[in-house]
C-alpha atoms as a printed R data frame, in Angstrom:
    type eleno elety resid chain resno       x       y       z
1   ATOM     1    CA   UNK     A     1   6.333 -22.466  14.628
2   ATOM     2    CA   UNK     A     2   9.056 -24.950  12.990
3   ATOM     3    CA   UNK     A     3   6.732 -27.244  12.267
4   ATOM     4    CA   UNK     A     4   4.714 -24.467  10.285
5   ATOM     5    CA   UNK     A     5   7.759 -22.866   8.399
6   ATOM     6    CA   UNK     A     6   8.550 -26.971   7.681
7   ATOM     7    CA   UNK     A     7   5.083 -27.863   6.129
8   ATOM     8    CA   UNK     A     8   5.462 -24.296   4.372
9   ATOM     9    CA   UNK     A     9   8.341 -25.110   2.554
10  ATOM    10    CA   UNK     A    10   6.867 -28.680   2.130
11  ATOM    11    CA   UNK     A    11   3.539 -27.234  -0.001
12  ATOM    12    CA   UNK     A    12   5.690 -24.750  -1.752
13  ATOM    13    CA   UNK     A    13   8.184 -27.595  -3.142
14  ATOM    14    CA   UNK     A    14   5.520 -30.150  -3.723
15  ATOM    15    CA   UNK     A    15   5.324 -31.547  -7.153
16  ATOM    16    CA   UNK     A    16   1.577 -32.062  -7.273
17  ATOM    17    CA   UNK     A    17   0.938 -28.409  -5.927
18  ATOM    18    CA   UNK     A    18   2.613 -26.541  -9.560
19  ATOM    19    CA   UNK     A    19   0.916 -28.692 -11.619
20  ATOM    20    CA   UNK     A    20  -2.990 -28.789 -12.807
21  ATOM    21    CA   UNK     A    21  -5.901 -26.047 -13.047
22  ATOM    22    CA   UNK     A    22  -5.235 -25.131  -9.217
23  ATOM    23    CA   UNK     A    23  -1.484 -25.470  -9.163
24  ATOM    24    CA   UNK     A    24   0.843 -22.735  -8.398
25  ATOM    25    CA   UNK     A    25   1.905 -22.682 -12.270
26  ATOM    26    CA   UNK     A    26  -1.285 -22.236 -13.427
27  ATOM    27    CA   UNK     A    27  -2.537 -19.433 -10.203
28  ATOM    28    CA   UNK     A    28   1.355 -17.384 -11.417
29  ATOM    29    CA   UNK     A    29   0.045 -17.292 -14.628
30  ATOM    30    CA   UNK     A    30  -3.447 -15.721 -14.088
31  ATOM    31    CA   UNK     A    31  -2.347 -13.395 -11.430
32  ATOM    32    CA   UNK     A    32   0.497 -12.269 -13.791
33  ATOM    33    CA   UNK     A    33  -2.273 -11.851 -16.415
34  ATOM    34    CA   UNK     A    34  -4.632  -9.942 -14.310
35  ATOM    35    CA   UNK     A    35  -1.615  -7.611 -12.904
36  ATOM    36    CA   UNK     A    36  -0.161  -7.536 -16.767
37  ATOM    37    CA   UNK     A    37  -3.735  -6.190 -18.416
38  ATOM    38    CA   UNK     A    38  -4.527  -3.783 -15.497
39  ATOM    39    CA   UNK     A    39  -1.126  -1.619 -15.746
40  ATOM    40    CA   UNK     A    40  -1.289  -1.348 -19.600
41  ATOM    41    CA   UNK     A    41  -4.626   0.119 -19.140
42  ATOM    42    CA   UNK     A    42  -3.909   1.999 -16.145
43  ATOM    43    CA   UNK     A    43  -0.467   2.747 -18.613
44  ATOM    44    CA   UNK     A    44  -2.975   3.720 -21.286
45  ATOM    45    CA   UNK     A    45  -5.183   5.926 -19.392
46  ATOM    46    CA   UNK     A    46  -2.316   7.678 -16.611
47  ATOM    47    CA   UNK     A    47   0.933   8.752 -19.342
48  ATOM    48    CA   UNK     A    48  -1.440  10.726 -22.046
49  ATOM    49    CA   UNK     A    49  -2.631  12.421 -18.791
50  ATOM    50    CA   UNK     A    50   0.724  13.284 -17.208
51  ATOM    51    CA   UNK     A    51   2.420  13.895 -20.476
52  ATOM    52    CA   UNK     A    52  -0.409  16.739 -21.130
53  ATOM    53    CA   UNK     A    53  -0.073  18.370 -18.137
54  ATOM    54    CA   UNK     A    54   3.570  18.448 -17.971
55  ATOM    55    CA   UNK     A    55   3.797  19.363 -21.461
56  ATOM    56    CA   UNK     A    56   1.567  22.251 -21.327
57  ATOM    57    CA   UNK     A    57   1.683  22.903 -17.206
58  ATOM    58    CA   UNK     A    58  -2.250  22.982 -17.625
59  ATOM    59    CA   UNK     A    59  -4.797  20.822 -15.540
60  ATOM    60    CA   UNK     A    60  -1.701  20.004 -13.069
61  ATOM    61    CA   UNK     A    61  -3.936  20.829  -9.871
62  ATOM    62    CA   UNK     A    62  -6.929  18.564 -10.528
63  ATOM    63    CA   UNK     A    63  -5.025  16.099 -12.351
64  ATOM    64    CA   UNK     A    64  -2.519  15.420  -8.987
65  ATOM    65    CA   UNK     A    65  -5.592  15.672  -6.832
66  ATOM    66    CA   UNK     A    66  -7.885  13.202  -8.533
67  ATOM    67    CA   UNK     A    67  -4.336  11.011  -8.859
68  ATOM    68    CA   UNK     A    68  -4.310  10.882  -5.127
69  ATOM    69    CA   UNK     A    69  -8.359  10.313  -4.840
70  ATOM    70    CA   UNK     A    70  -7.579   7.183  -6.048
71  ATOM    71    CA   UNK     A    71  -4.876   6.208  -4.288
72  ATOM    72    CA   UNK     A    72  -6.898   6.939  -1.463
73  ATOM    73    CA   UNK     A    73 -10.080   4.667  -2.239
74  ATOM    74    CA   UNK     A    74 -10.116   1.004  -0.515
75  ATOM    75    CA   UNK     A    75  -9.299  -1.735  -3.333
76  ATOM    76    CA   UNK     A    76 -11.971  -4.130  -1.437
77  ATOM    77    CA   UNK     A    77 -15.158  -1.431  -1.329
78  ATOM    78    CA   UNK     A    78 -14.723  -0.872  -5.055
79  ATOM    79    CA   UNK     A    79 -14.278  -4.163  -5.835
80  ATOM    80    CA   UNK     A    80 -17.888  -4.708  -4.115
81  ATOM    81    CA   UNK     A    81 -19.034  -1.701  -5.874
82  ATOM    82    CA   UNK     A    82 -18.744  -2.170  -8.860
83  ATOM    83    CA   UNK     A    83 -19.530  -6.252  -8.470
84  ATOM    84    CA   UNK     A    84 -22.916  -4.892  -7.047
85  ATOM    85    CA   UNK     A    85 -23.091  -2.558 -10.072
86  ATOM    86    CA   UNK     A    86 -21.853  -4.754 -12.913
87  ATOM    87    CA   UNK     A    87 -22.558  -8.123 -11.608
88  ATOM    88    CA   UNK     A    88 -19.864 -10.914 -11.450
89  ATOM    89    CA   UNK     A    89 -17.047 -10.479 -13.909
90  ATOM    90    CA   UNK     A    90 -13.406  -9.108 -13.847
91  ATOM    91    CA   UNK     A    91 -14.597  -5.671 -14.213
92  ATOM    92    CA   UNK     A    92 -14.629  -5.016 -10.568
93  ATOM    93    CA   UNK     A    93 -11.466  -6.317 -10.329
94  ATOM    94    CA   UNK     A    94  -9.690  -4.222 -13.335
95  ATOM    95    CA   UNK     A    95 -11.273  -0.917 -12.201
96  ATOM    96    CA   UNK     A    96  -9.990  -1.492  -8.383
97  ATOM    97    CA   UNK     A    97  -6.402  -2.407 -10.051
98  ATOM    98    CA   UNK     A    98  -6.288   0.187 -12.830
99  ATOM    99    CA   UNK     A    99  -7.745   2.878 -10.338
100 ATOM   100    CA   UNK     A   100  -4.221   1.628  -7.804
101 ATOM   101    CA   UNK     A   101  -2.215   2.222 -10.542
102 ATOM   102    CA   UNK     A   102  -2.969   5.661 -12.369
103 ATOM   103    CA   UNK     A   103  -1.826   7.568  -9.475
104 ATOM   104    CA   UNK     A   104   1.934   6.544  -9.785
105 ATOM   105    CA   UNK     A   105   2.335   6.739 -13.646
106 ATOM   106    CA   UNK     A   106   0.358  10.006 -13.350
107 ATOM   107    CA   UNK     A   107   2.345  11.826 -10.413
108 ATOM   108    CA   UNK     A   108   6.007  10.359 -12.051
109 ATOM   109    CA   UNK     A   109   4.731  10.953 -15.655
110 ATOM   110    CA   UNK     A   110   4.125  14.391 -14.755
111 ATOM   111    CA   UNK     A   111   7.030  14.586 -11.930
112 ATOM   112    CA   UNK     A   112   9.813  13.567 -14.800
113 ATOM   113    CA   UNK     A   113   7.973  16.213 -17.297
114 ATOM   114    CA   UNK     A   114   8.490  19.200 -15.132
115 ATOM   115    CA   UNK     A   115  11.917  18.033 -14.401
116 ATOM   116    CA   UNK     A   116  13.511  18.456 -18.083
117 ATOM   117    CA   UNK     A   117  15.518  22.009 -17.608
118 ATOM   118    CA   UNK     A   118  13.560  25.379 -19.521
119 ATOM   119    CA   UNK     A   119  16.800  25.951 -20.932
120 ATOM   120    CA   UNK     A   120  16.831  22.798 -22.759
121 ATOM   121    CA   UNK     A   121  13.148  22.999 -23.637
122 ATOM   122    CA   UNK     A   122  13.970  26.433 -25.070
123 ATOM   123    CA   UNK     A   123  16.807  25.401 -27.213
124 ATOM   124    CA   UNK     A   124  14.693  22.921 -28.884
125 ATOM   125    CA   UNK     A   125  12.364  25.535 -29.977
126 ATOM   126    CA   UNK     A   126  14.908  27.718 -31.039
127 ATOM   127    CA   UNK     A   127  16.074  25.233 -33.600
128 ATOM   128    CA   UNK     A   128  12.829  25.526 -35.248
129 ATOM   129    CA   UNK     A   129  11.079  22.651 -33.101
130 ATOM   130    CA   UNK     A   130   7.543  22.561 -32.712
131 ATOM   131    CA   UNK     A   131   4.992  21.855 -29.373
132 ATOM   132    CA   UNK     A   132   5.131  17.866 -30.464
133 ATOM   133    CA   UNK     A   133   8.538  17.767 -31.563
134 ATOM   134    CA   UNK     A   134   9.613  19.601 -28.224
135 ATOM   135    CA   UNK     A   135   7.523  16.799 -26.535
136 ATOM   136    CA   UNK     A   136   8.577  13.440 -28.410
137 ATOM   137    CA   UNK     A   137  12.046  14.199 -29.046
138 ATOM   138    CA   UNK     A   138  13.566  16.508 -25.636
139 ATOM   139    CA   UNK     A   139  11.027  16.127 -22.972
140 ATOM   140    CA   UNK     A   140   9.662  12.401 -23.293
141 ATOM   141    CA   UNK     A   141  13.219  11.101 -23.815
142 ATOM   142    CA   UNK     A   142  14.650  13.045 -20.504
143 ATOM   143    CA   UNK     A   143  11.476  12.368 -18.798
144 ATOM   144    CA   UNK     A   144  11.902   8.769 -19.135
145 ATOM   145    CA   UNK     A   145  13.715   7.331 -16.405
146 ATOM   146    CA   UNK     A   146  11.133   8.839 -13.771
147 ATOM   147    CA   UNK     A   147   7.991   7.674 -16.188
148 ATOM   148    CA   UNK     A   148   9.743   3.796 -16.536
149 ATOM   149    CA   UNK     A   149   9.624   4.195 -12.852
150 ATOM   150    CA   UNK     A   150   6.355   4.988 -12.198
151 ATOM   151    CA   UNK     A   151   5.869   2.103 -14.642
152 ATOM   152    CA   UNK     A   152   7.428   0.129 -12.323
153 ATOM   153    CA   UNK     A   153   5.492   1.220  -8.796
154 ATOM   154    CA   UNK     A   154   2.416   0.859 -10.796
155 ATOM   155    CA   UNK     A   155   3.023  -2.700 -11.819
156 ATOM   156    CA   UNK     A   156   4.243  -3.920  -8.109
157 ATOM   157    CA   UNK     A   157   1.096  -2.220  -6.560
158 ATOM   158    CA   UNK     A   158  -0.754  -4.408  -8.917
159 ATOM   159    CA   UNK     A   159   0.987  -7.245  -8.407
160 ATOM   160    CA   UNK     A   160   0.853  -7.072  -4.104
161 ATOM   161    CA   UNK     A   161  -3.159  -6.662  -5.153
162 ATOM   162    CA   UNK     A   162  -4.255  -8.842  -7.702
163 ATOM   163    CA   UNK     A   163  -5.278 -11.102  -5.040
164 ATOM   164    CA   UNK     A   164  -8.720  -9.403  -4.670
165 ATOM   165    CA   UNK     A   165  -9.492 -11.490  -7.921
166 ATOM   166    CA   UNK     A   166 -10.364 -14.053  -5.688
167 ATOM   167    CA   UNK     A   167 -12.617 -12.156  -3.641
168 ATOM   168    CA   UNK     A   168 -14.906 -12.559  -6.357
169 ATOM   169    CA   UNK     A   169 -14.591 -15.971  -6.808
170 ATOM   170    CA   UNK     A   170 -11.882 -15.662  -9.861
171 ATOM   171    CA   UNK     A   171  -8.064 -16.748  -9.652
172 ATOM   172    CA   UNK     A   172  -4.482 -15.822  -9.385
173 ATOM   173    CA   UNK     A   173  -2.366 -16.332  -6.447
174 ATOM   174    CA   UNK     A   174  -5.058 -14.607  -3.781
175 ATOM   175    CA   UNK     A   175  -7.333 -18.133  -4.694
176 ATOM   176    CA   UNK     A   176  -4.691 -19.339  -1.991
177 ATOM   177    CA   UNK     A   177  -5.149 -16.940   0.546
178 ATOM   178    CA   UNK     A   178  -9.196 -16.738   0.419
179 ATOM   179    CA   UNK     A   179  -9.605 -21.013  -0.120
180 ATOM   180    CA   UNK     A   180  -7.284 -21.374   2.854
181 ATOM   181    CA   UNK     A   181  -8.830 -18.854   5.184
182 ATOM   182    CA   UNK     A   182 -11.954 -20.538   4.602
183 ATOM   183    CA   UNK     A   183 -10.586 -23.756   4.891
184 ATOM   184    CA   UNK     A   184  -8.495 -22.654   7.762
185 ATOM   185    CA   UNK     A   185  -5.558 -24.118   5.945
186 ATOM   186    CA   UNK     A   186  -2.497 -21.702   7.737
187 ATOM   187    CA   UNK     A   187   0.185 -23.272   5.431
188 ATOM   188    CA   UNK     A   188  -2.380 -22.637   2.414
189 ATOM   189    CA   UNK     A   189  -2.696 -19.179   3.700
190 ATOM   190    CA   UNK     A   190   1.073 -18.427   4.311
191 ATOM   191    CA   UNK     A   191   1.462 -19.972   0.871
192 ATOM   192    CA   UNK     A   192  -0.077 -17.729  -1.238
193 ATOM   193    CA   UNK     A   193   1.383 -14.737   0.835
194 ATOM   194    CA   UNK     A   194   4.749 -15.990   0.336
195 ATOM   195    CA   UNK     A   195   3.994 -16.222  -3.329
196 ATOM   196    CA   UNK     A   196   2.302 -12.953  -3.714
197 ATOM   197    CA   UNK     A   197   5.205 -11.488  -2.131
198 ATOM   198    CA   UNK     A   198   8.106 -13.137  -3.713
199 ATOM   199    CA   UNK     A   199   6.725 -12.300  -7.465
200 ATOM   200    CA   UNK     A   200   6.685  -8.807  -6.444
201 ATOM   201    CA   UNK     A   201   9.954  -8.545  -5.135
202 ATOM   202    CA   UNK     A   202  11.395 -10.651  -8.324
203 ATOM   203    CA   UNK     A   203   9.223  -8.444 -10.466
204 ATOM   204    CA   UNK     A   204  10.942  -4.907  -8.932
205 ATOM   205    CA   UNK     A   205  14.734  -6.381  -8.587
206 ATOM   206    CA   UNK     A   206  14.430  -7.527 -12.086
207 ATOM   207    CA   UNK     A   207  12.352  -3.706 -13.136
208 ATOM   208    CA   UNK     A   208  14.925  -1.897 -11.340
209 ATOM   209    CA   UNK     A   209  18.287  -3.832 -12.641
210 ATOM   210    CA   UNK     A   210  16.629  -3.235 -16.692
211 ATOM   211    CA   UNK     A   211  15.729   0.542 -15.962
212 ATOM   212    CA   UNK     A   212  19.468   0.807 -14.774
213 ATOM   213    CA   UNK     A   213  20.858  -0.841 -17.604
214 ATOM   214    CA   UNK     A   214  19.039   1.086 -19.800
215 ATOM   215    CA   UNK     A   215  19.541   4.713 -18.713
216 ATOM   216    CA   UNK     A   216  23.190   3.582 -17.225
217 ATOM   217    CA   UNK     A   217  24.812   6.319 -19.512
218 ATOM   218    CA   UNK     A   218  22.340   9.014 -17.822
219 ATOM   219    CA   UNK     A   219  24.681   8.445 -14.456
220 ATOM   220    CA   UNK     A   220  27.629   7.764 -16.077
């Protein structure tokens, strides 16, 4: 086991294994591409969703349920699903990610909506505010610590997934996980866990310590 945690450290510190097309440098980059693209449309898709159905309390039942459908379908079997549909691209790989990620900016999106106090909502529309202006200028603004944070589940999820890229023979970190178990290469495999799990971990400590600078006066 020492000698495994020993040539561990050894591949992760090696200066030929950040550099070129297969190096670490290059597999951060793709997997942070992959995880960066899916959210935003996941981002694009999930918030108009939740901010509808918290906004008008419409839709909530079917809109949660479906939410949690998807949270609920394996990453893998629609990643083969779709490749069998669509043939070998990133598609597969984008609608397994995306469909990870709607759930959580759905459920907080609408979560941080209902949360905004009636009163307040009322007040607004006693000054003479309007449906939209109640929405963009009193409920999105005190909805948006709990929508940044769904943001932020959303993006990690992707992130501790992305590998599957590799499954179909594209990149990112997972490339060391799948060569390795093929290669039975342990130290590749452990590698590209460690990897996968440190940039996650980075990613949410450095999520978390922005989302509390920004909303500090909220607690304050």
């Amino acid at each position: 086991m020492d000698e495994l945690f020993k040539n561990l450290g050894s591949w992760l510190v090696s200066g030929e294994q950040w550099t070129g097309p297969d190096g670490i440098g290059h597999r951060l980059a793709e997997h942070l591409q992959y995880s960066l693209i899916a959210t935003l449309i996941a981002a694009a898709i999930a918030l108009p969703v939740g901010l509808l159905i918290g906004h008008t309390g419409r839709g909530a039942f079917l809109a949660i349920n479906l939410a949690s459908f998807g949270r609920a379908l394996p990453t893998v079997g629609l990643v083969v699903l779709v490749f069998l549909a669509g043939g070998l691209s990133m598609t597969p790989v984008y609608v397994a990610l995306v469909a990870l990620a709607v759930p959580s900016i759905v459920t907080n999106t609408y979560a941080g909506m209902t949360a905004v106090d009636p009163e307040v909502k009322d007040a607004a529309r006693g000054q003479g505010m309007r449906g939209r202006q109640v929405l963009t200028r009193v409920e999105i603004p005190l909805a948006l610590p709990l929508i940044m944070t769904g943001l932020r589940l959303a993006l990690i999820q992707v992130v501790a997934t992305a590998t599957i890229a590799a499954y179909v023979s594209f990149g990112g970190l997972g490339r060391y996980v799948f060569d390795g178990l093929a290669q039975r290469d342990l130290v590749q495999v452990l590698g590209g866990a460690v990897l996968v799990a440190a940039v996650a971990v980075v990613l949410d400590l450095a999520l978390s310590a922005l989302q509390r600078v920004l909303f500090r006066h909220r607690t304050a």
